[in-house]
Each structure stands twice: as C-alpha cells, then as structure tokens.
Tab-separated table of C-alpha atoms in Angstrom:
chain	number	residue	atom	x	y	z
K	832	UNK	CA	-22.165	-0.598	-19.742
K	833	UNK	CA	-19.995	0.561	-22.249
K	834	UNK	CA	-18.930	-1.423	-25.288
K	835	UNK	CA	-15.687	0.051	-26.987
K	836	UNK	CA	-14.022	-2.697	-29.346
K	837	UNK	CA	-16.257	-2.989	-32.496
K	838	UNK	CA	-14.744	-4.559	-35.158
K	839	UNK	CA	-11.136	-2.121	-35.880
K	840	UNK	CA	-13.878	1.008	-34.452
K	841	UNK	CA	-15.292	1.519	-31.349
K	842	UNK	CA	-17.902	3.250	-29.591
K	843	UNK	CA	-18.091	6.708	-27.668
K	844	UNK	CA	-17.173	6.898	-23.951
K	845	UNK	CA	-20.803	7.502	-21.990
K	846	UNK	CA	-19.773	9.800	-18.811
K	847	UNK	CA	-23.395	9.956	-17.164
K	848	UNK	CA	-25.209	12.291	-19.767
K	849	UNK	CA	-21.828	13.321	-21.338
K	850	UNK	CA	-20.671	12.105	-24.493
K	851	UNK	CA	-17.104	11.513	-25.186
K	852	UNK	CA	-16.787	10.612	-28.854
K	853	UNK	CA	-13.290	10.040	-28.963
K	854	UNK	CA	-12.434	7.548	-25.683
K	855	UNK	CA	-9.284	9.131	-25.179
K	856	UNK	CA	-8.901	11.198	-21.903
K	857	UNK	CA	-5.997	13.802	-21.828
K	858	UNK	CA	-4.768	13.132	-18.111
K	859	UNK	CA	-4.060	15.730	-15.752
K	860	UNK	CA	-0.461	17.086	-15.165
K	861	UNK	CA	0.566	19.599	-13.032
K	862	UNK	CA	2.495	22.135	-14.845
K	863	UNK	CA	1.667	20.986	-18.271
K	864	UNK	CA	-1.792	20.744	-18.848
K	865	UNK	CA	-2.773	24.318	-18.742
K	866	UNK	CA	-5.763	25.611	-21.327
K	867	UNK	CA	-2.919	26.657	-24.179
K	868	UNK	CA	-1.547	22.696	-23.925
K	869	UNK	CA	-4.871	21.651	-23.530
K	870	UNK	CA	-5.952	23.432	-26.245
K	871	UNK	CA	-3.261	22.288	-28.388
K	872	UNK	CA	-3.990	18.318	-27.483
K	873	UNK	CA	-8.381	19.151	-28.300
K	874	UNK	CA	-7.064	20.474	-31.433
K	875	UNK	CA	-4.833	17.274	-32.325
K	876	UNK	CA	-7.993	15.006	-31.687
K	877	UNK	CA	-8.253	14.504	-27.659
K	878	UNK	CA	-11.868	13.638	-26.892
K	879	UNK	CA	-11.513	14.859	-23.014
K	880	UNK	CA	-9.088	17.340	-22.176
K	881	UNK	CA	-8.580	17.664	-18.156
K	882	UNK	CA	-7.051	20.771	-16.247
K	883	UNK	CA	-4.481	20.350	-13.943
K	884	UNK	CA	-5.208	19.075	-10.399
K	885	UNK	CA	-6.535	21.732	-8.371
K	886	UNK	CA	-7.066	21.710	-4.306
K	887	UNK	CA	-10.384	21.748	-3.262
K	888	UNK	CA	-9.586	23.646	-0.106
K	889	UNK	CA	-8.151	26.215	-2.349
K	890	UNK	CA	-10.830	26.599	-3.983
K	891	UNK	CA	-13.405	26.661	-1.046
K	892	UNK	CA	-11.067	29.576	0.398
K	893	UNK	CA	-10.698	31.871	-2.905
K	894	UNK	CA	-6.807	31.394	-2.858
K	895	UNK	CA	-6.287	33.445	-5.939
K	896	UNK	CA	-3.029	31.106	-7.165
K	897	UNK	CA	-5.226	27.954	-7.529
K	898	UNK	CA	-8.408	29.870	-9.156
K	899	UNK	CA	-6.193	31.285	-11.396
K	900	UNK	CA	-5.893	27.745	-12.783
K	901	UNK	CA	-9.409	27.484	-13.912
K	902	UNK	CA	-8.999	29.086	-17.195
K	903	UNK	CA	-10.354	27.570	-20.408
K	904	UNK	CA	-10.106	28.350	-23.938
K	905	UNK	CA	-13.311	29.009	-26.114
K	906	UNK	CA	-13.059	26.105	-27.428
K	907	UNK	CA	-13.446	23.540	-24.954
K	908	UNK	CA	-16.819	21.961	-25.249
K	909	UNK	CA	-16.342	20.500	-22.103
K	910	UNK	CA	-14.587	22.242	-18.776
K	911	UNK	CA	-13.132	19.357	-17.310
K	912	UNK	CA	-11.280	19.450	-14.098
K	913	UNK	CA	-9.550	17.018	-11.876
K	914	UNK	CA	-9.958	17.817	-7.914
K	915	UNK	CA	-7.803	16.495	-5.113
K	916	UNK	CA	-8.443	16.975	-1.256
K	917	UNK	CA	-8.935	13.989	1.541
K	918	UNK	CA	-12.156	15.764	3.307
K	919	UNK	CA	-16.100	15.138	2.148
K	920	UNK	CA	-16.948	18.743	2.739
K	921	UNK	CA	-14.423	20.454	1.184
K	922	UNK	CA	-14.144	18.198	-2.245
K	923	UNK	CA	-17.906	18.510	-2.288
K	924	UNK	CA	-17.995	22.456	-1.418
K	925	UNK	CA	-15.346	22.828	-4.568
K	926	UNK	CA	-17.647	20.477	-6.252
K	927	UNK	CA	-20.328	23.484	-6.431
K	928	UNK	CA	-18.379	26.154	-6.897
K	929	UNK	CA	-16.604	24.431	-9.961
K	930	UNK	CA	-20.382	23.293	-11.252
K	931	UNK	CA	-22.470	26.372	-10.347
K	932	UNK	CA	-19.450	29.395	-10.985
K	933	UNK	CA	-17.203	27.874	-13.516
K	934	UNK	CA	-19.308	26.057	-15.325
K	935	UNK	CA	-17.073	22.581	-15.395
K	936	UNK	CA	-18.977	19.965	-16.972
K	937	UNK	CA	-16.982	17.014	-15.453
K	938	UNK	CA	-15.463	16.458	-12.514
K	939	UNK	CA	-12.447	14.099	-11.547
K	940	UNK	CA	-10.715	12.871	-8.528
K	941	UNK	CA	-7.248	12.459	-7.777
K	942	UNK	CA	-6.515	9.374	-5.621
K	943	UNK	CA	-3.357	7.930	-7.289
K	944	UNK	CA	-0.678	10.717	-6.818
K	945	UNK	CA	2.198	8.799	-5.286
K	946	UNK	CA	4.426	11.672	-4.294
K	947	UNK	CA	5.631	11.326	-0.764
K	948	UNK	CA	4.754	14.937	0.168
K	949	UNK	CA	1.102	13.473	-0.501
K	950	UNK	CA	0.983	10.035	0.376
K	951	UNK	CA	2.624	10.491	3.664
K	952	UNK	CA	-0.039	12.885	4.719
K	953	UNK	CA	-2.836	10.316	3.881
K	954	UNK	CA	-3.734	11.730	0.289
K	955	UNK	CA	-3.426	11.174	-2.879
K	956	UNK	CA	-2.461	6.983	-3.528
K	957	UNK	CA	-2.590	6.058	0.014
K	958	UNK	CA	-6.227	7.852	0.925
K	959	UNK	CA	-8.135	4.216	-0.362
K	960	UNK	CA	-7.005	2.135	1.809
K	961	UNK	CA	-9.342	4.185	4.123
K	962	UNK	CA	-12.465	2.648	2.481
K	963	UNK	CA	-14.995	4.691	4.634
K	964	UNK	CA	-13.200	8.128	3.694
K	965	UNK	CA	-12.968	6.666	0.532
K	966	UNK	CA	-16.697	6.342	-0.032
K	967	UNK	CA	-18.011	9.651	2.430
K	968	UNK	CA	-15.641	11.919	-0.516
K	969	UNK	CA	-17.019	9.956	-3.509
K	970	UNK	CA	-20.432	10.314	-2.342
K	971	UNK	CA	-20.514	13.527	-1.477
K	972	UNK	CA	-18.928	15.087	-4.608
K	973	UNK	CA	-21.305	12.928	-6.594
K	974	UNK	CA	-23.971	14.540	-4.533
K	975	UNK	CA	-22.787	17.967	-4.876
K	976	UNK	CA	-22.750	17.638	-8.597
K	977	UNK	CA	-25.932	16.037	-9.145
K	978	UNK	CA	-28.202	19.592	-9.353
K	979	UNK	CA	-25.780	20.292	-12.486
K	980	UNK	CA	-26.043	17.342	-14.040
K	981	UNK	CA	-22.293	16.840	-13.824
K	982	UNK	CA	-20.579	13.499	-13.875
K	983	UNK	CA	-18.120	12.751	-11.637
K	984	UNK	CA	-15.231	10.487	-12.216
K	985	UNK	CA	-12.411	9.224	-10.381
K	986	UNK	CA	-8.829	7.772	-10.590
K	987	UNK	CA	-6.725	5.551	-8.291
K	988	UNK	CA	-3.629	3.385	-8.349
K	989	UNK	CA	-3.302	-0.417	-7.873
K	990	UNK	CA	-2.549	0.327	-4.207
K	991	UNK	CA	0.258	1.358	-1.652
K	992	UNK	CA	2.233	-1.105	-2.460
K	993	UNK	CA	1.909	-5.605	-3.660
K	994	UNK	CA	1.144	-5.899	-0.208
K	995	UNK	CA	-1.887	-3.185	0.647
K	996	UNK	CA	-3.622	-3.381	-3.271
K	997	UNK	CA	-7.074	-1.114	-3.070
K	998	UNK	CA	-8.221	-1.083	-6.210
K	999	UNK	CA	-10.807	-3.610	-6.528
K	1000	UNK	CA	-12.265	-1.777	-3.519
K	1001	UNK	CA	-11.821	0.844	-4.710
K	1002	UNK	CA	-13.611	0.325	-7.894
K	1003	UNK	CA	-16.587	-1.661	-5.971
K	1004	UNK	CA	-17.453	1.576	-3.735
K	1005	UNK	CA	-16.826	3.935	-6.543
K	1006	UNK	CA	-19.711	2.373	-8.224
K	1007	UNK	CA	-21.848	2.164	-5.622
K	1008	UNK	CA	-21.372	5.882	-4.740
K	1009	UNK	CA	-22.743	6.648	-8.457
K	1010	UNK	CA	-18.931	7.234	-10.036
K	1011	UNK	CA	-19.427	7.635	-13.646
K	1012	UNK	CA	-16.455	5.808	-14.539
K	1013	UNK	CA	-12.839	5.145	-12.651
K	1014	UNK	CA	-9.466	5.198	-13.931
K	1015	UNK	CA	-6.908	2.787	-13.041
K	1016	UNK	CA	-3.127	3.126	-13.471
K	1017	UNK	CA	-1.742	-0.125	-13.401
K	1018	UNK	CA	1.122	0.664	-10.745
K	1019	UNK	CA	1.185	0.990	-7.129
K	1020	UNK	CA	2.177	4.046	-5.651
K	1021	UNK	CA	5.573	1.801	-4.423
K	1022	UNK	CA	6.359	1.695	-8.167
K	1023	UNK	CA	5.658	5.744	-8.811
K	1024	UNK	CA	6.381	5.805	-12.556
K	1025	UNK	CA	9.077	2.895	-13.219
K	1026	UNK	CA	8.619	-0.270	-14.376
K	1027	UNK	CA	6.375	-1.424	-16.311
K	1028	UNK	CA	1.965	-0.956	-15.887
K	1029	UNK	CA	0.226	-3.789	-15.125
K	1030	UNK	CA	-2.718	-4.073	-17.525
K	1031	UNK	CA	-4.126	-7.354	-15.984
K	1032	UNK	CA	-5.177	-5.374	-13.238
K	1033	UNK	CA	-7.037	-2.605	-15.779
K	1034	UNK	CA	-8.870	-6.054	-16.924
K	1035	UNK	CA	-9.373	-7.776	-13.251
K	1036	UNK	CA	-11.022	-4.272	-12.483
K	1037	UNK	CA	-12.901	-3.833	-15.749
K	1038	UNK	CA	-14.563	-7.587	-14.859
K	1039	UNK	CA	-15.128	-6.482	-11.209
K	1040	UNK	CA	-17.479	-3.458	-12.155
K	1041	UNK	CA	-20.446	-2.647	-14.443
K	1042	UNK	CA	-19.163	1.160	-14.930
K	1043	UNK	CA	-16.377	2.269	-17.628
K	1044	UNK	CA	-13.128	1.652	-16.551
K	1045	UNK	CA	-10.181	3.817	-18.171
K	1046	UNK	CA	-6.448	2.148	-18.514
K	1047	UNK	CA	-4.010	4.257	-18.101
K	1048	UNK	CA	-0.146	3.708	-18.169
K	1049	UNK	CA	2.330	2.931	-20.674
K	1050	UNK	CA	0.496	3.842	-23.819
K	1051	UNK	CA	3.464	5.484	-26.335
K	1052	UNK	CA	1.924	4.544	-29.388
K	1053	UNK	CA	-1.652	4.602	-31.258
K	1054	UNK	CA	-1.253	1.190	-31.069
K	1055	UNK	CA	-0.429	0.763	-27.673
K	1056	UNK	CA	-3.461	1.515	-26.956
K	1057	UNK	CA	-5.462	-0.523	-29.364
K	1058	UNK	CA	-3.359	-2.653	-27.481
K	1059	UNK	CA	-4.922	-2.123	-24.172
K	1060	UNK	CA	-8.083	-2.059	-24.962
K	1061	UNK	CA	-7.809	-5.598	-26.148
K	1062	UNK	CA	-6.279	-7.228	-23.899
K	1063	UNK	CA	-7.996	-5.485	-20.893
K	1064	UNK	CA	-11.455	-4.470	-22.535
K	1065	UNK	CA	-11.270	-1.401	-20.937
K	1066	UNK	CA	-13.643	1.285	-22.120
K	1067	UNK	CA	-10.985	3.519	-22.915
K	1068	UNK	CA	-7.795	5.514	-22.114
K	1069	UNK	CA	-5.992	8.265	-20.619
K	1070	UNK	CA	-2.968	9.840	-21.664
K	1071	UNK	CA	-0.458	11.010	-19.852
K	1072	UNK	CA	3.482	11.525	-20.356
K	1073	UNK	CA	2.763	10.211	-23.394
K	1074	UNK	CA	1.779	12.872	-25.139
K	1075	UNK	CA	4.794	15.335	-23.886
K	1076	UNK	CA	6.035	16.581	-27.245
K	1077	UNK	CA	3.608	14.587	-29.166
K	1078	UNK	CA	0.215	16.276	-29.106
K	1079	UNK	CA	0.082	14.244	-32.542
K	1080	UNK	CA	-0.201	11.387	-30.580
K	1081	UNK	CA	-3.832	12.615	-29.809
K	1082	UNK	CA	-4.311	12.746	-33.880
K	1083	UNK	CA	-2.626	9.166	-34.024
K	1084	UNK	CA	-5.046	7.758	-31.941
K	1085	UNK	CA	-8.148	9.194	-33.058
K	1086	UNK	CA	-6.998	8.051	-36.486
K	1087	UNK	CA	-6.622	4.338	-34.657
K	1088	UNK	CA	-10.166	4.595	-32.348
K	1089	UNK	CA	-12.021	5.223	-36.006
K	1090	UNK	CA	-10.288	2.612	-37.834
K	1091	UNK	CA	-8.201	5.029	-40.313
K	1092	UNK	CA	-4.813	4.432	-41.561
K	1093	UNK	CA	-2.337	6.374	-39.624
K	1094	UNK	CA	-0.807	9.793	-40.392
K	1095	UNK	CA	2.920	9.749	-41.323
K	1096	UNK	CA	5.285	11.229	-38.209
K	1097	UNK	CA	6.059	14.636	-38.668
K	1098	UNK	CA	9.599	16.010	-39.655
K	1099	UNK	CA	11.387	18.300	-37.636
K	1100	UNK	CA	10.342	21.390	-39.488
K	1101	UNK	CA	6.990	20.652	-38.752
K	1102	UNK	CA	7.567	19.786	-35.113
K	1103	UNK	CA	8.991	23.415	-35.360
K	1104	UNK	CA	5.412	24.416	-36.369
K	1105	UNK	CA	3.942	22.950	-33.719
K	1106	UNK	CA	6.221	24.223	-31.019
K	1107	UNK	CA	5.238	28.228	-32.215
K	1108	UNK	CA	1.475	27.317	-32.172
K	1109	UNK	CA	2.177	25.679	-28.701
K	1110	UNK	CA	3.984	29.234	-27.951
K	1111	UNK	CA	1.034	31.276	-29.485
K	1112	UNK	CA	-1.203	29.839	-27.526
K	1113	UNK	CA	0.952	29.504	-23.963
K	1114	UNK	CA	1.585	33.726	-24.630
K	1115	UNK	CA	-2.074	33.908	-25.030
K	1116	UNK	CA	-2.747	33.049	-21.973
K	1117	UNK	CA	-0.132	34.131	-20.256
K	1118	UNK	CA	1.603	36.944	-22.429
K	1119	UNK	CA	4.596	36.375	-24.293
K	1120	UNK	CA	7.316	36.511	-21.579
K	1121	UNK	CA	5.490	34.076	-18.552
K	1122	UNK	CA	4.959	31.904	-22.365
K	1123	UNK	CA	7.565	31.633	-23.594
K	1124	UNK	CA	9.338	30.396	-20.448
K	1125	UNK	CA	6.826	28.215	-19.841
K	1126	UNK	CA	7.518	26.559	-23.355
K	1127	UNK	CA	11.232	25.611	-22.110
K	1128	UNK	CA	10.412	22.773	-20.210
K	1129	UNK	CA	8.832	21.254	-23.539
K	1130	UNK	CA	11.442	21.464	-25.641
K	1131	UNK	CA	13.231	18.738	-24.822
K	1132	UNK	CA	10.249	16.158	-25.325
K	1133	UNK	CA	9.666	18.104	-29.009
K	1134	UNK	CA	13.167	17.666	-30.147
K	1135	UNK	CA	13.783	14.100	-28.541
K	1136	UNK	CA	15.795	11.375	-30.591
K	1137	UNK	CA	16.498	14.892	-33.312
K	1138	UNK	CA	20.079	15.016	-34.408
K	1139	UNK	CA	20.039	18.515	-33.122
K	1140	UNK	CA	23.542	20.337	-32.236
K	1141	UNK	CA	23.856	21.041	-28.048
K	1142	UNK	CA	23.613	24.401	-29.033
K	1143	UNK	CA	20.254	24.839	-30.384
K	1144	UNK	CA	18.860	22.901	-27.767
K	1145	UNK	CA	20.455	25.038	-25.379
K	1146	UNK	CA	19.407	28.054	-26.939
K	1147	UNK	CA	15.634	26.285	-27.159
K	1148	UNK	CA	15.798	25.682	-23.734
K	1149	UNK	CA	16.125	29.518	-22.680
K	1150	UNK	CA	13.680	31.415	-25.061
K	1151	UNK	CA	11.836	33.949	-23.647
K	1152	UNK	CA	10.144	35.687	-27.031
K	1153	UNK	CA	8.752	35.161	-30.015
K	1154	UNK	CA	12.017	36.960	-31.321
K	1155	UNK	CA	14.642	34.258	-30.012
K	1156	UNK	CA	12.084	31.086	-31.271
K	1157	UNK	CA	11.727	32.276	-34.191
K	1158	UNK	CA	15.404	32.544	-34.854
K	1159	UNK	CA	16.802	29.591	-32.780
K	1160	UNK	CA	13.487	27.025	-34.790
K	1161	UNK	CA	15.002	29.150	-38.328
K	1162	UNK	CA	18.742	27.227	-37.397
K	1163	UNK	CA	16.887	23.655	-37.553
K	1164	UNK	CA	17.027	21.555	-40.774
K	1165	UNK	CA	13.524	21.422	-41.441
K	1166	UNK	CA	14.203	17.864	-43.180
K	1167	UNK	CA	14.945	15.575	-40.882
K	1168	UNK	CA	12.685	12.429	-40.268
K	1169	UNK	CA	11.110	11.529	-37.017
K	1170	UNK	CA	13.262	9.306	-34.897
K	1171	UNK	CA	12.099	5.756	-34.964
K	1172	UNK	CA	14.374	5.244	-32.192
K	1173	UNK	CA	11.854	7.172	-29.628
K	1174	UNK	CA	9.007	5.432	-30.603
K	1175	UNK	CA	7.231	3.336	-28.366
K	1176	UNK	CA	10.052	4.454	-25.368
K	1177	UNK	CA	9.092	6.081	-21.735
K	1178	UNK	CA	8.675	9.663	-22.348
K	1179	UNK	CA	8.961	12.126	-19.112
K	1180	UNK	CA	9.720	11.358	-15.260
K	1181	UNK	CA	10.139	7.265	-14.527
K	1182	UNK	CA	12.592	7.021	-11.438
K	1183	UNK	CA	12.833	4.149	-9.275
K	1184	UNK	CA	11.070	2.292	-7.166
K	1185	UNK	CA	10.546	3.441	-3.409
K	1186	UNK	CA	11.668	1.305	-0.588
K	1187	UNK	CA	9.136	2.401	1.171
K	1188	UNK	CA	5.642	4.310	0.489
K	1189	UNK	CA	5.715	7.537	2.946
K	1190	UNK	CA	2.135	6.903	5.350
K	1191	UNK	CA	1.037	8.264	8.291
K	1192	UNK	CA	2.086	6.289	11.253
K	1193	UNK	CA	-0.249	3.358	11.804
K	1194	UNK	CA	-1.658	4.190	8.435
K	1195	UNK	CA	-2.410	0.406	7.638
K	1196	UNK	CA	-3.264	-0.761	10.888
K	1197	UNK	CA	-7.120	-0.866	9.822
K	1198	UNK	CA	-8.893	0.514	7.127
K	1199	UNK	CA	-11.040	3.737	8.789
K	1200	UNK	CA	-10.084	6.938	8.085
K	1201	UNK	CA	-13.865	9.184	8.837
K	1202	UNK	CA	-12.133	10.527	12.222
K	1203	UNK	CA	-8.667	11.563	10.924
K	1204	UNK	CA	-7.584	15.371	10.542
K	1205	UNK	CA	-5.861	14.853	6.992
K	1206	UNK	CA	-5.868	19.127	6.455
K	1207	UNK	CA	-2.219	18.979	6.000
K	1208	UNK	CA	-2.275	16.724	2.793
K	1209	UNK	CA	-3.310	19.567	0.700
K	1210	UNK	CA	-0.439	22.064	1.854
K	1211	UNK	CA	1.740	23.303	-1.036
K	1212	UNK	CA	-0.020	19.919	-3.458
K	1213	UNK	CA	0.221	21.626	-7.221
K	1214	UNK	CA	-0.324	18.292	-8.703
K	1215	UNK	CA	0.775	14.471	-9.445
C-alpha cells in the first residue's frame, strides 16, 4: 500500500511497476486534454498526464477520427490513456492495440461519465451497478495488458444517484480484478458537476481497499489538495477543471507535494506568455489555423477575474493566427495582479442537479449486466 502524507512531503504514487513521482494525475477531458495541453500541464509539474477518453470500439475498428487522438509529444515519459466502452472484448482488444502498437504505458477506465447520452445507454456512471460486467471488463483489460507490463487503472463515481451508491463495490472488485489503483469522484452521477464533492466517501473507500485510491473533485488550490489528502488519506489526486487556465496549478502543487514554499500567481502579462506557448504547441500539432481555434475555448479560463475590456476578450475569443494573438495579447496591460477573487472558485462546467439519472429501462432492477447488448453506449461518446 501506498503511504503519501510524510511529514509536509509525501511519497511517489506506485502504479504496478510505474512510478509516479509527483501524485498528481492530470484527468482526462474531452476536448482539452490533447498532447499540446498535455504537454503544457507535464511541463508545469503534472506527474501523470492522461489523453482524452477514447472508444475502445473505435479503436478495435481503425476509425481514423478516434486514432487520430493517440498522439503524444516527445516528451511524455509515459503514454497514458483513458479508455471507455461497456464490452470485455472490445476494452480488452483496445487494451492490446494501445499496449503492443502505441506503446501506452498506462491504461485507464472511464466509469464515471454522467452525461445522459452515456448513462442512459448503460455506460459510463451507471455501467457499476452491473457488478458482473463490472468485473468481466476490469479483468479482462487487466489481462490484456499484463504481457506489456502495463498497469491498468480505473475511475468511477459515488453511484447513480444517494439511492443506488456503487462505489464501495466498485472499489472491492476493482481490486480483486488486479486494478492498480481507482479513482473516485466524490459525486454521483445525479449531481454531474454541482454541488459540492464528497471527500468522506474518497476516505470510506480509501479504508475499504488495500490499493491507491485517487480523490478527485473540487481541488482549486495547491492547498486544496493538501487538503484532501488529509482528511481522506488518499494516495493522491487528479485534476480536472481545475487546471483550465491554470496549468500553474500543476507547478503549485508540485511545489506543495515536496514541501516548498509556493510560487507567487502570475500577472497578466505572463498569463499572456503562457497562452502563446499553449498556441505554439496546439499549432504544432495541429497547424496554426485548426490551433489557434482550438485555443478560443481557453481564453476565457486564462483571462478569468482580469479587468480586461469586452473587447479584447472578444477579439481573444476569435483568433485564428499567430498574427491576431500576438496583437490582441500586445493590447493587455501586462501589470495587472492575479485576481484573488477566482481563487479557490469552480472553474469550468457545474450545472445543476438532474431530476433524474437517464438508465436503461429496468436498469436497477438487479445488478447483472453479462447478457446485455450495451453497443449503442459508445455511439458518437468523445468524452466526459
């Protein structure tokens, strides 16, 4: 078992044979966590950096959109990619193509996404309550992976909803199917992203298992989750919406994890910085049209809480070359402090509460799920 609190340090995160020496995951996001922001988080001080969720039937059948996906940057020690699908064959097929052709290094599972186009197909949050599906995927991905020496992790949800909770299940067959670790958001898929996480949960599941156990949810600050960690004893954390416009927060917290003072926030001129290496790298990958629009979507999260005229963010929000950044970033006042106001505040999609999780029909009349046909839960997923 894993040991992370030590005194104001703490120790590595032990995958299986994989080393994380930073416990700080970078979760997956669709639409955001391509290699360029990936490579921009690694660089910041991220000690796992995972692509975006991919379909294993996609990748089973060569679709060309979702193996375009799999693209890494030099740099990235370890190829880490998060797979979603609801059948044993297919998640452990993708399993050896990711291992033996791409050369991933770790392997995750989605079973928390809580959007309905999922969930009421049987996938993503809702898939645990089927506890024999449940364990015939785990097992056979672990299997699949074993001949490369590849761990295989896996993250879930609370449950469907207060009523239907899976977690603790979950957790107890993950372990028994040789997970390396699990992640646990502490929401249902009921809540989505609102509210507030439920860390007693990341703790009830941490003392329910002997492997790691990663909290995840509401961690804004460096402290936040120093926070978690001890009050839950989890073994460490994952990071998601976060980090939008705040790759820093990935330099924050390895500053935090080693015991170091913290790093003063930057000022907007140096946020400016960061958003042209964030477009370097997104044109690198992409080239510098497909780049720079995918930038737009990130400039509101960079210039949040800013005292920044309607304009420029306008203007921001519509680049589509190096040309127009550089000119509309030139306008900024490069000396103006980071808003306190931001700090520690929701950052990215939160919502409401659903009325009603969207399930199959008769979904939670029992808890088998080995005989379903769930095909249609992976039709047009690109992440959650």
């Amino acid at each position: 078992m894993v040991s992370v609190v030590e005194g104001p340090q703490t120790r590595p995160l032990q995958l299986g044979s994989l080393t994380v020496d930073i416990p700080v995951v970078l979760a997956p996001m669709a639409g955001i966590t391509n290699a360029a922001f990936r490579q921009l988080c690694r660089e910041q001080g991220a000690g796992l950096y995972v692509c975006e969720m991919i379909t294993s039937r996609g990748i089973v059948e060569r679709d060309a959109k979702t193996l375009g996906m799999l693209q890494f940057d030099p740099g990235e020690s370890t190829r880490s990619v998060q797979l979603y699908g609801t059948d044993p064959y297919y998640m452990a097929e993708a399993a050896k193509i990711l291992c033996g052709e791409y050369g991933v290094g770790h392997v995750d599972m989605n079973f928390g996404c809580p959007v309905p186009k999922v969930t009421r197909k049987g996938g993503g949050a809702a898939l645990p309550w089927k506890r024999d599906l449940l364990e015939a995927i785990l097992r056979s991905v672990v299997k699949a992976a074993e001949p490369y020496g590849v761990p295989v992790t896996c993250k879930t949800r609370k449950g469907i909803d207060d009523d239907h909770l899976t977690y603790l299940d979950a957790g107890r067959i993950a372990e028994q199917a040789g997970i390396a670790a699990i992640a646990l958001h502490g929401r249902t898929a009921q809540q989505s992203y609102s509210g507030q996480a439920d860390w007693e949960s990341i703790a009830t599941l941490k003392n329910h298992v002997t492997i790691p156990v990663l909290g995840n949810g509401d961690i804004w600050e460096a402290a936040d989750a120093l926070a978690m960690i001890d009050k839950t004893g989890a073994d460490g954390v994952v990071i998601g919406r976060g980090c939008l416009g705040r790759p820093w927060l990935f330099r924050d917290l390895a500053d935090a994890f080693a015991g170091r003072p913290g790093q003063r926030l930057p000022s907007s001129g140096e946020v400016a910085i960061m958003v042209r290496r964030h477009a370097e790298l997104l044109a690198g990958l992409m080239g510098e049209q497909r780049g720079l629009t995918d930038l737009r979507k990130h400039m509101a999260w960079y210039f949040k809480g800013f005292p920044v005229g309607g304009d420029i963010r306008h203007d921001l929000g519509t680049v589509s070359s190096f040309a127009e950044l550089d000119d509309h970033l030139a306008r900024l006042d490069p000396a103006l402090p980071y808003p306190a106001e931001v700090l520690g505040r929701p950052r990215g999609r939160q919502g409401s509460p659903r009325g009603k999780v969207s399930l199959p029909e008769g979904w939670l009349a029992d808890s088998c799920g080995l005989d379903l046909e769930l095909s249609g839960a992976e039709i047009g997923v690109s992440g959650g």
